Amino acid sequence: MKKYVFSPTLQEEDWTNTSVVAGDPAQAVAALKDTPGGDLIVYGHGRFGQTLCDAGLVDELTLTVVPVFVDGAPYHRPGALPRSWELVGAGPGHDPGLAVLTYRPAEPGGAGSGS
């Protein structure tokens, strides 16, 4: 599997089949989405995932829900994600007690859009 590391400071990759991308992540991901070769997968979320959401580059969001509460800041800042997401898949996770939920952005005025 081809891997891309998005970093403003990393100069060289030490991993097999890996490319370092130093430019604008949204532009790079948009270009990668236009090339043949399958889906792109991002593990984790954070600022990188938020950048992709803000640029409208997320076609599907798969969340693994772990029933544990953690102290700290909210996972997503207010207003960061589209207002509504439509649940398109649900199933058990790999470990007992985990659920995997798959969402897509809701169509305006459609089911789950809140309008």
PDB file of C-alpha atoms in Angstrom:
ATOM      1  CA  MET A   1       0.000   0.000   0.000  1.00  0.00           C
ATOM      2  CA  LYS A   2       1.342   3.434  -0.946  1.00  0.00           C
ATOM      3  CA  LYS A   3       1.682   5.756   2.054  1.00  0.00           C
ATOM      4  CA  TYR A   4       1.811   9.560   2.199  1.00  0.00           C
ATOM      5  CA  VAL A   5       3.168  11.474   5.171  1.00  0.00           C
ATOM      6  CA  PHE A   6       2.053  15.106   5.392  1.00  0.00           C
ATOM      7  CA  SER A   7       4.689  17.106   7.246  1.00  0.00           C
ATOM      8  CA  PRO A   8       6.076  20.641   6.961  1.00  0.00           C
ATOM      9  CA  THR A   9       9.386  19.561   8.547  1.00  0.00           C
ATOM     10  CA  LEU A  10      10.132  15.957   7.522  1.00  0.00           C
ATOM     11  CA  GLN A  11      12.555  15.871   4.582  1.00  0.00           C
ATOM     12  CA  GLU A  12      13.011  12.158   3.887  1.00  0.00           C
ATOM     13  CA  GLU A  13      10.933   9.069   4.414  1.00  0.00           C
ATOM     14  CA  ASP A  14      12.445   6.065   6.155  1.00  0.00           C
ATOM     15  CA  TRP A  15       9.589   3.746   5.270  1.00  0.00           C
ATOM     16  CA  THR A  16       9.064   1.525   2.251  1.00  0.00           C
ATOM     17  CA  ASN A  17       6.585   2.772  -0.360  1.00  0.00           C
ATOM     18  CA  THR A  18       6.207   6.176   1.345  1.00  0.00           C
ATOM     19  CA  SER A  19       6.207   9.738   0.010  1.00  0.00           C
ATOM     20  CA  VAL A  20       6.551  12.903   2.099  1.00  0.00           C
ATOM     21  CA  VAL A  21       4.186  15.735   1.149  1.00  0.00           C
ATOM     22  CA  ALA A  22       5.246  19.175   2.401  1.00  0.00           C
ATOM     23  CA  GLY A  23       2.813  21.428   0.520  1.00  0.00           C
ATOM     24  CA  ASP A  24      -0.826  22.290   1.117  1.00  0.00           C
ATOM     25  CA  PRO A  25      -2.505  19.075   2.350  1.00  0.00           C
ATOM     26  CA  ALA A  26      -5.903  19.921   0.826  1.00  0.00           C
ATOM     27  CA  GLN A  27      -4.396  20.514  -2.632  1.00  0.00           C
ATOM     28  CA  ALA A  28      -2.314  17.340  -2.394  1.00  0.00           C
ATOM     29  CA  VAL A  29      -5.257  15.183  -1.315  1.00  0.00           C
ATOM     30  CA  ALA A  30      -7.487  16.677  -4.035  1.00  0.00           C
ATOM     31  CA  ALA A  31      -4.820  15.753  -6.612  1.00  0.00           C
ATOM     32  CA  LEU A  32      -4.466  12.230  -5.165  1.00  0.00           C
ATOM     33  CA  LYS A  33      -8.245  11.742  -5.335  1.00  0.00           C
ATOM     34  CA  ASP A  34      -8.102  12.534  -9.066  1.00  0.00           C
ATOM     35  CA  THR A  35      -5.559   9.775  -9.777  1.00  0.00           C
ATOM     36  CA  PRO A  36      -6.468   6.135 -10.378  1.00  0.00           C
ATOM     37  CA  GLY A  37      -5.599   3.657  -7.685  1.00  0.00           C
ATOM     38  CA  GLY A  38      -8.349   3.306  -5.143  1.00  0.00           C
ATOM     39  CA  ASP A  39      -9.521   4.955  -1.989  1.00  0.00           C
ATOM     40  CA  LEU A  40      -7.499   7.109   0.378  1.00  0.00           C
ATOM     41  CA  ILE A  41      -7.615   6.239   4.063  1.00  0.00           C
ATOM     42  CA  VAL A  42      -6.726   8.557   6.941  1.00  0.00           C
ATOM     43  CA  TYR A  43      -6.246   7.005  10.364  1.00  0.00           C
ATOM     44  CA  GLY A  44      -6.895   9.393  13.224  1.00  0.00           C
ATOM     45  CA  HIS A  45      -8.372  12.814  12.717  1.00  0.00           C
ATOM     46  CA  GLY A  46      -6.944  15.877  14.442  1.00  0.00           C
ATOM     47  CA  ARG A  47      -6.009  18.997  12.493  1.00  0.00           C
ATOM     48  CA  PHE A  48      -5.184  17.070   9.304  1.00  0.00           C
ATOM     49  CA  GLY A  49      -8.606  15.422   9.192  1.00  0.00           C
ATOM     50  CA  GLN A  50     -10.268  18.725  10.007  1.00  0.00           C
ATOM     51  CA  THR A  51      -8.427  20.374   7.096  1.00  0.00           C
ATOM     52  CA  LEU A  52      -9.798  17.694   4.754  1.00  0.00           C
ATOM     53  CA  CYS A  53     -13.349  18.103   6.142  1.00  0.00           C
ATOM     54  CA  ASP A  54     -13.167  21.884   5.772  1.00  0.00           C
ATOM     55  CA  ALA A  55     -12.052  21.483   2.133  1.00  0.00           C
ATOM     56  CA  GLY A  56     -14.938  19.098   1.346  1.00  0.00           C
ATOM     57  CA  LEU A  57     -12.547  16.223   0.618  1.00  0.00           C
ATOM     58  CA  VAL A  58     -14.083  13.672   2.999  1.00  0.00           C
ATOM     59  CA  ASP A  59     -16.407  11.304   1.123  1.00  0.00           C
ATOM     60  CA  GLU A  60     -17.002   8.981   4.032  1.00  0.00           C
ATOM     61  CA  LEU A  61     -16.324   9.093   7.752  1.00  0.00           C
ATOM     62  CA  THR A  62     -15.908   5.853   9.695  1.00  0.00           C
ATOM     63  CA  LEU A  63     -15.927   6.245  13.456  1.00  0.00           C
ATOM     64  CA  THR A  64     -14.969   3.538  15.887  1.00  0.00           C
ATOM     65  CA  VAL A  65     -16.903   4.216  19.060  1.00  0.00           C
ATOM     66  CA  VAL A  66     -15.189   3.100  22.247  1.00  0.00           C
ATOM     67  CA  PRO A  67     -17.386   3.398  25.344  1.00  0.00           C
ATOM     68  CA  VAL A  68     -14.820   5.300  27.435  1.00  0.00           C
ATOM     69  CA  PHE A  69     -14.917   8.937  28.567  1.00  0.00           C
ATOM     70  CA  VAL A  70     -11.656  10.898  28.527  1.00  0.00           C
ATOM     71  CA  ASP A  71     -10.979  14.223  30.235  1.00  0.00           C
ATOM     72  CA  GLY A  72      -9.905  17.091  27.989  1.00  0.00           C
ATOM     73  CA  ALA A  73     -11.013  19.241  25.092  1.00  0.00           C
ATOM     74  CA  PRO A  74     -13.852  18.222  22.773  1.00  0.00           C
ATOM     75  CA  TYR A  75     -12.822  15.993  19.877  1.00  0.00           C
ATOM     76  CA  HIS A  76     -14.163  18.465  17.301  1.00  0.00           C
ATOM     77  CA  ARG A  77     -14.270  22.218  17.726  1.00  0.00           C
ATOM     78  CA  PRO A  78     -17.775  23.767  17.517  1.00  0.00           C
ATOM     79  CA  GLY A  79     -18.981  24.259  13.947  1.00  0.00           C
ATOM     80  CA  ALA A  80     -16.048  22.333  12.492  1.00  0.00           C
ATOM     81  CA  LEU A  81     -17.942  19.494  10.823  1.00  0.00           C
ATOM     82  CA  PRO A  82     -20.904  19.715   8.442  1.00  0.00           C
ATOM     83  CA  ARG A  83     -24.120  20.118  10.415  1.00  0.00           C
ATOM     84  CA  SER A  84     -25.509  16.691   9.624  1.00  0.00           C
ATOM     85  CA  TRP A  85     -24.110  13.295   8.732  1.00  0.00           C
ATOM     86  CA  GLU A  86     -26.123  10.305   7.514  1.00  0.00           C
ATOM     87  CA  LEU A  87     -25.434   6.893   9.047  1.00  0.00           C
ATOM     88  CA  VAL A  88     -24.750   4.470   6.183  1.00  0.00           C
ATOM     89  CA  GLY A  89     -23.289   1.503   8.024  1.00  0.00           C
ATOM     90  CA  ALA A  90     -22.937   0.001  11.486  1.00  0.00           C
ATOM     91  CA  GLY A  91     -21.329  -3.110  12.800  1.00  0.00           C
ATOM     92  CA  PRO A  92     -19.320  -4.618  15.612  1.00  0.00           C
ATOM     93  CA  GLY A  93     -15.678  -3.658  16.094  1.00  0.00           C
ATOM     94  CA  HIS A  94     -12.778  -6.075  16.383  1.00  0.00           C
ATOM     95  CA  ASP A  95     -12.843  -6.081  20.195  1.00  0.00           C
ATOM     96  CA  PRO A  96     -15.861  -6.770  22.421  1.00  0.00           C
ATOM     97  CA  GLY A  97     -17.827  -3.624  23.214  1.00  0.00           C
ATOM     98  CA  LEU A  98     -16.717  -1.677  20.125  1.00  0.00           C
ATOM     99  CA  ALA A  99     -19.032  -0.444  17.387  1.00  0.00           C
ATOM    100  CA  VAL A 100     -17.974   0.835  13.972  1.00  0.00           C
ATOM    101  CA  LEU A 101     -20.289   3.491  12.516  1.00  0.00           C
ATOM    102  CA  THR A 102     -19.914   4.838   8.968  1.00  0.00           C
ATOM    103  CA  TYR A 103     -21.317   8.269   8.093  1.00  0.00           C
ATOM    104  CA  ARG A 104     -21.519  10.361   4.942  1.00  0.00           C
ATOM    105  CA  PRO A 105     -22.363  14.066   4.741  1.00  0.00           C
ATOM    106  CA  ALA A 106     -26.164  14.416   4.575  1.00  0.00           C
ATOM    107  CA  GLU A 107     -27.605  15.895   1.396  1.00  0.00           C
ATOM    108  CA  PRO A 108     -29.170  19.331   1.990  1.00  0.00           C
ATOM    109  CA  GLY A 109     -32.861  18.831   2.716  1.00  0.00           C
ATOM    110  CA  GLY A 110     -32.451  15.049   2.745  1.00  0.00           C
ATOM    111  CA  ALA A 111     -32.789  12.513   5.527  1.00  0.00           C
ATOM    112  CA  GLY A 112     -30.606  13.445   8.487  1.00  0.00           C
ATOM    113  CA  SER A 113     -29.984  16.988   7.253  1.00  0.00           C
ATOM    114  CA  GLY A 114     -31.865  18.623  10.105  1.00  0.00           C
ATOM    115  CA  SER A 115     -33.919  20.726   7.684  1.00  0.00           C
TER     116      SER A 115
END
